[in-house]
mmCIF file of C-alpha atoms in Angstrom:
data_model
loop_
_atom_site.group_PDB
_atom_site.id
_atom_site.type_symbol
_atom_site.label_atom_id
_atom_site.label_comp_id
_atom_site.label_asym_id
_atom_site.label_seq_id
_atom_site.Cartn_x
_atom_site.Cartn_y
_atom_site.Cartn_z
ATOM 1 C CA MET A 1 -37.928 -31.762 -20.480
ATOM 2 C CA LYS A 2 -40.478 -29.745 -18.508
ATOM 3 C CA ARG A 3 -39.745 -31.801 -15.395
ATOM 4 C CA LYS A 4 -35.994 -31.001 -15.781
ATOM 5 C CA LYS A 5 -36.677 -27.264 -16.019
ATOM 6 C CA ASN A 6 -38.895 -27.383 -12.944
ATOM 7 C CA ARG A 7 -36.180 -29.297 -11.123
ATOM 8 C CA ARG A 8 -33.569 -26.617 -12.046
ATOM 9 C CA LYS A 9 -35.863 -23.869 -10.759
ATOM 10 C CA PHE A 10 -36.410 -25.808 -7.542
ATOM 11 C CA LEU A 11 -32.669 -26.291 -7.020
ATOM 12 C CA LYS A 12 -31.927 -22.590 -7.636
ATOM 13 C CA LYS A 13 -34.563 -21.562 -5.108
ATOM 14 C CA THR A 14 -33.222 -24.080 -2.599
ATOM 15 C CA VAL A 15 -29.639 -22.755 -2.939
ATOM 16 C CA ALA A 16 -30.796 -19.152 -2.616
ATOM 17 C CA LEU A 17 -32.856 -19.941 0.479
ATOM 18 C CA SER A 18 -29.958 -21.898 2.013
ATOM 19 C CA THR A 19 -27.540 -18.992 1.415
ATOM 20 C CA ALA A 20 -29.937 -16.510 2.958
ATOM 21 C CA ALA A 21 -30.478 -18.796 5.930
ATOM 22 C CA ALA A 22 -26.715 -19.172 6.443
ATOM 23 C CA ALA A 23 -26.252 -15.401 6.339
ATOM 24 C CA SER A 24 -28.971 -14.928 8.929
ATOM 25 C CA LEU A 25 -27.171 -17.338 11.238
ATOM 26 C CA ILE A 26 -23.846 -15.489 10.858
ATOM 27 C CA ILE A 27 -25.233 -11.965 11.296
ATOM 28 C CA PRO A 28 -28.175 -11.324 13.673
ATOM 29 C CA LYS A 29 -31.172 -9.659 12.000
ATOM 30 C CA LYS A 30 -30.879 -6.564 14.183
ATOM 31 C CA SER A 31 -27.326 -6.127 12.870
ATOM 32 C CA ILE A 32 -28.351 -6.095 9.196
ATOM 33 C CA ALA A 33 -28.508 -2.686 7.507
ATOM 34 C CA LYS A 34 -31.987 -1.303 6.886
ATOM 35 C CA LYS A 35 -31.170 2.262 5.886
ATOM 36 C CA LYS A 36 -28.906 3.408 3.066
ATOM 37 C CA TYR A 37 -25.480 4.948 3.643
ATOM 38 C CA ASN A 38 -23.959 7.393 1.167
ATOM 39 C CA TRP A 39 -20.313 7.963 2.077
ATOM 40 C CA LYS A 40 -17.424 9.887 0.585
ATOM 41 C CA MET A 41 -13.851 8.576 0.358
ATOM 42 C CA VAL A 42 -11.044 11.105 -0.108
ATOM 43 C CA THR A 43 -7.695 9.837 -1.366
ATOM 44 C CA THR A 44 -4.088 10.960 -1.614
ATOM 45 C CA TRP A 45 -3.890 9.867 -5.270
ATOM 46 C CA PRO A 46 -4.882 11.494 -8.549
ATOM 47 C CA LYS A 47 -8.298 10.325 -9.750
ATOM 48 C CA ASN A 48 -8.178 6.901 -11.491
ATOM 49 C CA PHE A 49 -4.406 6.615 -10.984
ATOM 50 C CA PRO A 50 -3.186 3.098 -11.962
ATOM 51 C CA GLY A 51 -2.829 0.655 -9.088
ATOM 52 C CA LEU A 52 -2.952 3.003 -6.115
ATOM 53 C CA GLY A 53 -6.016 4.894 -7.237
ATOM 54 C CA SER A 54 -7.742 1.847 -8.677
ATOM 55 C CA ALA A 55 -7.479 0.048 -5.307
ATOM 56 C CA ALA A 56 -9.792 2.670 -3.817
ATOM 57 C CA GLU A 57 -12.159 2.400 -6.787
ATOM 58 C CA THR A 58 -12.205 -1.409 -6.577
ATOM 59 C CA PHE A 59 -12.937 -1.275 -2.860
ATOM 60 C CA ALA A 60 -15.797 1.203 -3.288
ATOM 61 C CA LYS A 61 -17.331 -0.761 -6.154
ATOM 62 C CA MET A 62 -17.239 -4.011 -4.186
ATOM 63 C CA VAL A 63 -18.865 -2.448 -1.135
ATOM 64 C CA ASN A 64 -21.551 -0.865 -3.299
ATOM 65 C CA GLU A 65 -22.341 -4.126 -5.100
ATOM 66 C CA CYS A 66 -22.012 -6.551 -2.181
ATOM 67 C CA SER A 67 -24.248 -4.425 0.030
ATOM 68 C CA GLY A 68 -26.960 -4.464 -2.606
ATOM 69 C CA GLY A 69 -26.891 -0.683 -2.753
ATOM 70 C CA LYS A 70 -27.281 -0.241 1.007
ATOM 71 C CA MET A 71 -23.895 1.472 1.084
ATOM 72 C CA ASN A 72 -22.672 3.707 -1.717
ATOM 73 C CA ILE A 73 -19.108 5.026 -1.521
ATOM 74 C CA THR A 74 -18.028 7.812 -3.871
ATOM 75 C CA VAL A 75 -14.260 8.130 -4.382
ATOM 76 C CA PHE A 76 -12.593 11.537 -4.769
ATOM 77 C CA GLY A 77 -9.050 12.079 -6.012
ATOM 78 C CA ALA A 78 -6.486 14.273 -4.267
ATOM 79 C CA GLY A 79 -7.537 17.904 -4.376
ATOM 80 C CA GLU A 80 -11.130 17.306 -5.451
ATOM 81 C CA ILE A 81 -12.416 17.941 -1.923
ATOM 82 C CA VAL A 82 -9.265 18.283 0.190
ATOM 83 C CA PRO A 83 -5.512 18.339 -0.619
ATOM 84 C CA ALA A 84 -3.760 14.955 -0.543
ATOM 85 C CA PHE A 85 -2.084 15.341 2.840
ATOM 86 C CA GLU A 86 -5.227 16.725 4.514
ATOM 87 C CA ALA A 87 -7.231 13.555 3.913
ATOM 88 C CA MET A 88 -6.640 12.260 7.440
ATOM 89 C CA ASP A 89 -7.721 15.565 9.012
ATOM 90 C CA ALA A 90 -10.953 15.494 7.022
ATOM 91 C CA VAL A 91 -11.749 11.950 8.151
ATOM 92 C CA SER A 92 -10.594 12.324 11.765
ATOM 93 C CA SER A 93 -12.810 15.375 12.194
ATOM 94 C CA GLY A 94 -15.842 13.573 10.791
ATOM 95 C CA ALA A 95 -16.204 15.994 7.876
ATOM 96 C CA ILE A 96 -15.622 13.027 5.529
ATOM 97 C CA GLU A 97 -16.473 9.420 6.362
ATOM 98 C CA MET A 98 -13.406 7.621 5.011
ATOM 99 C CA GLY A 99 -10.084 7.987 3.217
ATOM 100 C CA HIS A 100 -7.416 6.074 1.293
ATOM 101 C CA GLY A 101 -3.680 6.717 1.332
ATOM 102 C CA GLY A 102 -0.418 5.459 2.804
ATOM 103 C CA PRO A 103 0.211 5.073 6.559
ATOM 104 C CA TYR A 104 3.567 6.888 6.418
ATOM 105 C CA TYR A 105 1.755 10.064 5.356
ATOM 106 C CA TRP A 106 0.374 10.297 8.908
ATOM 107 C CA LYS A 107 3.639 9.994 10.843
ATOM 108 C CA GLY A 108 3.303 13.653 11.864
ATOM 109 C CA LYS A 109 0.164 12.707 13.785
ATOM 110 C CA VAL A 110 1.245 9.341 15.198
ATOM 111 C CA THR A 111 4.905 8.432 14.648
ATOM 112 C CA ALA A 112 4.231 4.694 14.732
ATOM 113 C CA ALA A 113 1.968 4.886 11.658
ATOM 114 C CA GLN A 114 4.945 4.969 9.282
ATOM 115 C CA TYR A 115 6.023 1.466 10.317
ATOM 116 C CA LEU A 116 2.776 0.089 8.900
ATOM 117 C CA SER A 117 3.616 1.194 5.345
ATOM 118 C CA ALA A 118 6.982 -0.525 5.086
ATOM 119 C CA ILE A 119 10.355 -0.702 6.777
ATOM 120 C CA PRO A 120 13.706 -0.734 4.950
ATOM 121 C CA PHE A 121 14.895 -4.291 4.271
ATOM 122 C CA GLY A 122 11.562 -5.443 5.684
ATOM 123 C CA LEU A 123 8.750 -7.726 4.570
ATOM 124 C CA THR A 124 7.851 -8.979 1.110
ATOM 125 C CA PRO A 125 4.275 -8.311 -0.095
ATOM 126 C CA GLN A 126 3.122 -11.793 0.933
ATOM 127 C CA GLU A 127 4.844 -11.550 4.308
ATOM 128 C CA GLN A 128 3.358 -8.109 4.863
ATOM 129 C CA ASN A 129 -0.209 -9.210 4.176
ATOM 130 C CA SER A 130 0.345 -12.256 6.366
ATOM 131 C CA TRP A 131 1.693 -10.145 9.244
ATOM 132 C CA PHE A 132 -1.400 -7.958 9.236
ATOM 133 C CA GLU A 133 -3.810 -10.889 9.164
ATOM 134 C CA LYS A 134 -1.982 -13.597 11.122
ATOM 135 C CA GLY A 135 0.912 -11.876 12.877
ATOM 136 C CA GLY A 136 -0.914 -9.325 15.012
ATOM 137 C CA GLY A 137 -0.518 -6.403 12.612
ATOM 138 C CA GLN A 138 -4.227 -5.551 12.344
ATOM 139 C CA LYS A 139 -4.582 -5.244 16.111
ATOM 140 C CA ILE A 140 -1.539 -2.967 16.398
ATOM 141 C CA ALA A 141 -2.700 -0.883 13.423
ATOM 142 C CA ASP A 142 -6.115 -0.380 15.027
ATOM 143 C CA GLU A 143 -4.381 0.788 18.193
ATOM 144 C CA ILE A 144 -2.333 3.307 16.195
ATOM 145 C CA TYR A 145 -5.249 4.613 14.128
ATOM 146 C CA LYS A 146 -7.506 4.894 17.164
ATOM 147 C CA LYS A 147 -5.250 7.740 18.256
ATOM 148 C CA MET A 148 -6.283 9.517 15.044
ATOM 149 C CA GLY A 149 -9.950 8.730 15.614
ATOM 150 C CA CYS A 150 -10.074 6.140 12.831
ATOM 151 C CA LYS A 151 -10.575 2.451 12.071
ATOM 152 C CA PHE A 152 -7.822 0.876 9.936
ATOM 153 C CA PHE A 153 -7.865 -1.601 7.062
ATOM 154 C CA VAL A 154 -5.163 -2.694 4.644
ATOM 155 C CA CYS A 155 -6.533 -1.706 1.233
ATOM 156 C CA GLY A 156 -3.819 -2.256 -1.345
ATOM 157 C CA ASN A 157 -0.227 -3.430 -1.683
ATOM 158 C CA THR A 158 2.277 -2.059 -4.179
ATOM 159 C CA GLY A 159 4.245 -5.275 -4.455
ATOM 160 C CA PRO A 160 8.062 -5.124 -4.839
ATOM 161 C CA GLN A 161 9.229 -1.589 -5.540
ATOM 162 C CA MET A 162 12.136 -0.131 -7.494
ATOM 163 C CA GLY A 163 14.970 1.766 -5.851
ATOM 164 C CA GLY A 164 14.147 5.120 -7.407
ATOM 165 C CA TRP A 165 15.026 7.588 -10.163
ATOM 166 C CA TYR A 166 18.334 9.468 -9.934
ATOM 167 C CA ASN A 167 20.080 12.174 -11.910
ATOM 168 C CA LYS A 168 23.295 11.240 -10.162
ATOM 169 C CA GLU A 169 24.984 7.838 -10.130
ATOM 170 C CA ILE A 170 25.204 6.053 -6.795
ATOM 171 C CA LYS A 171 28.579 4.309 -6.741
ATOM 172 C CA LYS A 172 29.300 4.606 -3.021
ATOM 173 C CA ILE A 173 27.353 5.529 0.103
ATOM 174 C CA GLU A 174 28.989 8.970 0.148
ATOM 175 C CA ASP A 175 27.104 9.836 -3.061
ATOM 176 C CA TYR A 176 24.026 10.449 -0.912
ATOM 177 C CA GLN A 177 25.760 13.433 0.686
ATOM 178 C CA GLY A 178 23.761 16.543 -0.223
ATOM 179 C CA LEU A 179 21.364 14.609 -2.478
ATOM 180 C CA LYS A 180 17.860 16.123 -2.485
ATOM 181 C CA MET A 181 15.387 13.266 -2.722
ATOM 182 C CA ARG A 182 11.682 12.624 -2.463
ATOM 183 C CA ALA A 183 11.649 9.626 -0.120
ATOM 184 C CA PRO A 184 8.801 9.347 2.407
ATOM 185 C CA GLY A 185 8.586 7.124 5.449
ATOM 186 C CA LEU A 186 11.379 5.273 7.169
ATOM 187 C CA GLY A 187 13.378 4.922 3.960
ATOM 188 C CA GLY A 188 13.604 8.701 3.944
ATOM 189 C CA GLU A 189 15.019 8.645 7.471
ATOM 190 C CA VAL A 190 17.790 6.328 6.274
ATOM 191 C CA ILE A 191 18.531 8.649 3.326
ATOM 192 C CA LYS A 192 18.890 11.483 5.857
ATOM 193 C CA ALA A 193 21.286 9.397 7.922
ATOM 194 C CA ALA A 194 23.346 8.805 4.769
ATOM 195 C CA GLY A 195 23.657 12.570 4.312
ATOM 196 C CA GLY A 196 20.771 13.257 1.952
ATOM 197 C CA THR A 197 18.042 15.896 2.199
ATOM 198 C CA VAL A 198 14.517 14.475 2.119
ATOM 199 C CA VAL A 199 11.641 16.397 0.540
ATOM 200 C CA ASN A 200 7.986 15.434 1.040
ATOM 201 C CA ILE A 201 6.139 15.728 -2.281
ATOM 202 C CA HIS A 202 2.833 14.111 -3.252
ATOM 203 C CA GLY A 203 2.476 12.181 -6.513
ATOM 204 C CA GLY A 204 1.049 14.984 -8.613
ATOM 205 C CA GLU A 205 4.195 17.120 -8.213
ATOM 206 C CA LEU A 206 6.878 14.499 -8.860
ATOM 207 C CA LEU A 207 7.659 15.153 -12.511
ATOM 208 C CA THR A 208 7.757 18.953 -12.241
ATOM 209 C CA SER A 209 9.938 18.729 -9.124
ATOM 210 C CA ILE A 210 12.644 16.635 -10.757
ATOM 211 C CA GLN A 211 12.380 18.541 -14.062
ATOM 212 C CA SER A 212 12.934 21.861 -12.309
ATOM 213 C CA GLY A 213 15.863 20.573 -10.259
ATOM 214 C CA ALA A 214 14.013 21.057 -6.982
ATOM 215 C CA ILE A 215 15.038 17.462 -6.264
ATOM 216 C CA ASP A 216 17.881 15.291 -7.588
ATOM 217 C CA ALA A 217 16.169 11.957 -7.122
ATOM 218 C CA LEU A 218 12.874 10.396 -6.155
ATOM 219 C CA GLU A 219 11.300 7.103 -5.350
ATOM 220 C CA TRP A 220 7.684 6.544 -6.276
ATOM 221 C CA VAL A 221 6.471 2.977 -6.706
ATOM 222 C CA GLY A 222 7.525 0.883 -9.686
ATOM 223 C CA PRO A 223 7.518 0.801 -13.500
ATOM 224 C CA TYR A 224 3.709 0.724 -13.817
ATOM 225 C CA ASN A 225 3.138 3.952 -11.905
ATOM 226 C CA ASP A 226 6.429 5.590 -12.824
ATOM 227 C CA LEU A 227 5.737 5.209 -16.541
ATOM 228 C CA ALA A 228 2.266 6.720 -16.094
ATOM 229 C CA PHE A 229 3.839 9.826 -14.533
ATOM 230 C CA GLY A 230 6.475 10.158 -17.255
ATOM 231 C CA ILE A 231 9.333 10.343 -14.762
ATOM 232 C CA TYR A 232 11.691 8.798 -17.323
ATOM 233 C CA LYS A 233 11.585 12.117 -19.201
ATOM 234 C CA ALA A 234 13.541 13.871 -16.456
ATOM 235 C CA ALA A 235 15.764 11.264 -14.759
ATOM 236 C CA LYS A 236 18.867 9.487 -16.060
ATOM 237 C CA TYR A 237 19.056 6.338 -13.945
ATOM 238 C CA TYR A 238 16.478 3.874 -12.614
ATOM 239 C CA TYR A 239 17.887 1.903 -9.675
ATOM 240 C CA TYR A 240 16.914 -1.386 -8.046
ATOM 241 C CA PRO A 241 16.135 -3.057 -5.658
ATOM 242 C CA GLY A 242 13.657 -1.104 -3.548
ATOM 243 C CA TRP A 243 15.491 -1.672 -0.278
ATOM 244 C CA HIS A 244 13.611 1.228 1.341
ATOM 245 C CA GLU A 245 10.160 -0.278 0.625
ATOM 246 C CA PRO A 246 10.275 -3.954 -0.356
ATOM 247 C CA ALA A 247 6.492 -3.491 -0.585
ATOM 248 C CA ALA A 248 4.156 -0.871 0.800
ATOM 249 C CA ILE A 249 0.580 -1.264 1.952
ATOM 250 C CA LEU A 250 -2.145 1.311 1.427
ATOM 251 C CA ASP A 251 -4.660 2.179 4.106
ATOM 252 C CA CYS A 252 -8.411 2.582 4.202
ATOM 253 C CA PHE A 253 -9.191 4.719 7.239
ATOM 254 C CA ILE A 254 -12.718 5.284 8.511
ATOM 255 C CA ASN A 255 -13.915 7.818 11.060
ATOM 256 C CA LEU A 256 -14.236 5.725 14.225
ATOM 257 C CA LYS A 257 -17.631 7.097 15.272
ATOM 258 C CA LYS A 258 -18.994 6.483 11.775
ATOM 259 C CA TRP A 259 -17.534 2.971 11.810
ATOM 260 C CA ASN A 260 -19.039 2.134 15.182
ATOM 261 C CA SER A 261 -22.453 3.289 13.974
ATOM 262 C CA LEU A 262 -22.527 0.772 11.115
ATOM 263 C CA PRO A 263 -24.509 -2.492 11.339
ATOM 264 C CA GLU A 264 -22.476 -5.700 11.437
ATOM 265 C CA ASP A 265 -23.282 -6.806 7.894
ATOM 266 C CA LEU A 266 -21.814 -3.631 6.391
ATOM 267 C CA LYS A 267 -18.755 -3.866 8.632
ATOM 268 C CA LYS A 268 -18.153 -7.385 7.336
ATOM 269 C CA ILE A 269 -18.627 -6.281 3.727
ATOM 270 C CA ILE A 270 -16.119 -3.438 4.198
ATOM 271 C CA SER A 271 -13.569 -5.791 5.759
ATOM 272 C CA LEU A 272 -13.845 -8.406 3.006
ATOM 273 C CA SER A 273 -13.892 -5.767 0.252
ATOM 274 C CA ALA A 274 -10.638 -4.271 1.576
ATOM 275 C CA LYS A 275 -8.972 -7.696 1.446
ATOM 276 C CA ALA A 276 -10.250 -8.329 -2.065
ATOM 277 C CA ALA A 277 -9.093 -4.886 -3.247
ATOM 278 C CA THR A 278 -5.634 -5.589 -1.807
ATOM 279 C CA GLN A 279 -5.324 -8.824 -3.764
ATOM 280 C CA GLN A 280 -6.711 -7.205 -6.898
ATOM 281 C CA MET A 281 -4.175 -4.369 -6.669
ATOM 282 C CA THR A 282 -1.312 -6.829 -6.162
ATOM 283 C CA ASN A 283 -2.390 -8.675 -9.306
ATOM 284 C CA GLU A 284 -2.652 -5.412 -11.246
ATOM 285 C CA MET A 285 0.759 -4.210 -10.084
ATOM 286 C CA ILE A 286 2.582 -7.417 -11.059
ATOM 287 C CA ALA A 287 1.032 -7.508 -14.526
ATOM 288 C CA GLY A 288 1.385 -3.752 -15.038
ATOM 289 C CA ASN A 289 5.018 -3.649 -13.912
ATOM 290 C CA ASN A 290 5.967 -6.437 -16.319
ATOM 291 C CA VAL A 291 4.661 -4.536 -19.334
ATOM 292 C CA ALA A 292 5.797 -1.090 -18.157
ATOM 293 C CA LEU A 293 9.387 -2.145 -17.446
ATOM 294 C CA GLU A 294 9.749 -3.501 -20.968
ATOM 295 C CA THR A 295 8.320 -0.250 -22.362
ATOM 296 C CA LEU A 296 10.728 1.861 -20.305
ATOM 297 C CA VAL A 297 13.753 -0.134 -21.431
ATOM 298 C CA LYS A 298 12.930 -0.803 -25.087
ATOM 299 C CA LYS A 299 10.935 2.252 -26.078
ATOM 300 C CA HIS A 300 12.313 4.972 -23.804
ATOM 301 C CA LYS A 301 15.871 3.575 -23.449
ATOM 302 C CA VAL A 302 15.876 3.910 -19.671
ATOM 303 C CA LYS A 303 19.126 2.864 -17.968
ATOM 304 C CA ILE A 304 18.343 0.344 -15.253
ATOM 305 C CA LYS A 305 21.109 -0.045 -12.684
ATOM 306 C CA PRO A 306 21.533 -2.170 -9.564
ATOM 307 C CA PHE A 307 22.758 -0.492 -6.401
ATOM 308 C CA PRO A 308 26.332 -1.679 -5.737
ATOM 309 C CA ASP A 309 26.502 -4.416 -3.088
ATOM 310 C CA GLU A 310 28.699 -2.270 -0.861
ATOM 311 C CA VAL A 311 26.099 0.518 -0.937
ATOM 312 C CA LEU A 312 23.294 -1.922 -0.049
ATOM 313 C CA LYS A 313 25.371 -3.373 2.775
ATOM 314 C CA LYS A 314 25.954 0.069 4.289
ATOM 315 C CA LEU A 315 22.311 1.062 3.796
ATOM 316 C CA ALA A 316 21.252 -2.104 5.652
ATOM 317 C CA ILE A 317 23.571 -1.250 8.561
ATOM 318 C CA LEU A 318 22.321 2.341 8.593
ATOM 319 C CA SER A 319 18.709 1.146 8.466
ATOM 320 C CA GLU A 320 19.104 -0.984 11.572
ATOM 321 C CA LYS A 321 20.675 1.904 13.491
ATOM 322 C CA VAL A 322 18.004 4.388 12.381
ATOM 323 C CA LEU A 323 15.090 2.045 13.087
ATOM 324 C CA ASN A 324 16.398 1.034 16.500
ATOM 325 C CA LYS A 325 16.802 4.683 17.469
ATOM 326 C CA LEU A 326 13.426 5.835 16.112
ATOM 327 C CA SER A 327 11.490 2.924 17.564
ATOM 328 C CA SER A 328 12.801 3.683 21.051
ATOM 329 C CA SER A 329 11.167 7.129 20.967
ATOM 330 C CA ASP A 330 7.670 5.956 21.951
ATOM 331 C CA VAL A 331 5.843 2.848 23.144
ATOM 332 C CA LEU A 332 3.744 2.263 20.018
ATOM 333 C CA SER A 333 6.696 2.596 17.631
ATOM 334 C CA LYS A 334 8.659 0.095 19.688
ATOM 335 C CA LYS A 335 5.693 -2.277 19.769
ATOM 336 C CA VAL A 336 5.021 -2.271 16.029
ATOM 337 C CA TYR A 337 8.711 -2.429 15.063
ATOM 338 C CA LYS A 338 9.390 -5.327 17.421
ATOM 339 C CA SER A 339 6.428 -7.243 15.992
ATOM 340 C CA ILE A 340 7.488 -6.688 12.357
ATOM 341 C CA ILE A 341 11.109 -7.675 13.014
ATOM 342 C CA LYS A 342 10.025 -10.838 14.820
ATOM 343 C CA PHE A 343 7.862 -11.802 11.841
ATOM 344 C CA ARG A 344 10.587 -10.882 9.342
ATOM 345 C CA ASN A 345 13.242 -12.920 11.114
ATOM 346 C CA ALA A 346 10.994 -15.978 11.214
ATOM 347 C CA SER A 347 10.223 -15.512 7.514
ATOM 348 C CA ILE A 348 13.908 -15.240 6.559
ATOM 349 C CA LYS A 349 14.581 -18.630 8.139
ATOM 350 C CA ARG A 350 11.883 -20.203 5.985
ATOM 351 C CA SER A 351 12.576 -18.322 2.745
ATOM 352 C CA GLU A 352 15.579 -20.341 1.538
ATOM 353 C CA ASN A 353 13.286 -22.544 -0.543
ATOM 354 C CA GLN A 354 11.773 -19.603 -2.418
ATOM 355 C CA LYS A 355 15.169 -17.963 -2.821
ATOM 356 C CA LYS A 356 16.662 -21.117 -4.332
ATOM 357 C CA PHE A 357 13.705 -21.582 -6.673
ATOM 358 C CA LEU A 358 13.911 -18.005 -7.994
ATOM 359 C CA GLU A 359 17.676 -18.276 -8.500
ATOM 360 C CA THR A 360 17.238 -21.580 -10.346
ATOM 361 C CA ARG A 361 14.445 -20.240 -12.543
ATOM 362 C CA TYR A 362 16.492 -17.165 -13.425
ATOM 363 C CA LYS A 363 19.533 -19.268 -14.382
ATOM 364 C CA TYR A 364 17.985 -22.140 -16.304
ATOM 365 C CA VAL A 365 14.662 -21.066 -17.810
ATOM 366 C CA LYS A 366 14.921 -19.519 -21.265
ATOM 367 C CA TYR A 367 13.236 -16.153 -21.614
ATOM 368 C CA LYS A 368 13.503 -13.152 -23.921
#
């Protein structure tokens, strides 16, 4: 028995030494952090907000733990240090080390940034993550964020979104005429082209804005987040699908000078933690949306409505016109849009299998 225990101890020590040796081969000793880094992360979300806010918290926790305490990131909600839409300014200037938000919030600084969040009738969550990692998206994103003095990482994905909350039925495309709607990013540009008025409002003001009549409609994320904000209390109809944002990625942006000053081991930990936080958020959103949608329908009697096919068809045509026009305005916008469309078109050709499976499952599997 004693010999077995000694053998276990020996094996544990051997594994630990082998792991340490492997790490030393991957990252040169001079590139391993010796001092401690205490950084702040400002976000565009309320503190501890489900999904979006928890992605930032997950990321920070992973970096803290995986670095063995060499890097400690403290997350601040919108307004705790700076207002939501001033997060990029704080990080770009170097006043704060890093931030977390959505790329389309920064289109006023670099127009091409909004394409990174989502494009109307664009990529699914899986396709989006794949484009960033294997389709050249990360390289293009770094080029865009460099103009803002930042390093870019994908750090969260909303998964499939809903079409939005409306106090007016959408029966035909003309129903968008004069509609005041909170719709950020490129989806908002399409709403404008359809005759609507787009209002930029951060998450914390959504419910009061639609309750007061300041807006007639809004899109936020999906059932999980929409339920948490109580939007069902002030809107009559909940539409699907989320044509404007089939999925939207969240960004972790780091002051470029601060990033360049980090040792290689911490850079690697940040990169891997961002990927892990993205997957974790996707898992949370799928599970959370399932439960929340049932609560909205059964408990709160929310009316869920599909957009009419004719409306979706016209929105798709409008989207192509709007995106082609906007992307021709500058080199970076054209570059990122061309890359996304190329990846989307290749994905559509290969998605018949998944489409058929989902249709078959919906038709023939019994569910309540």
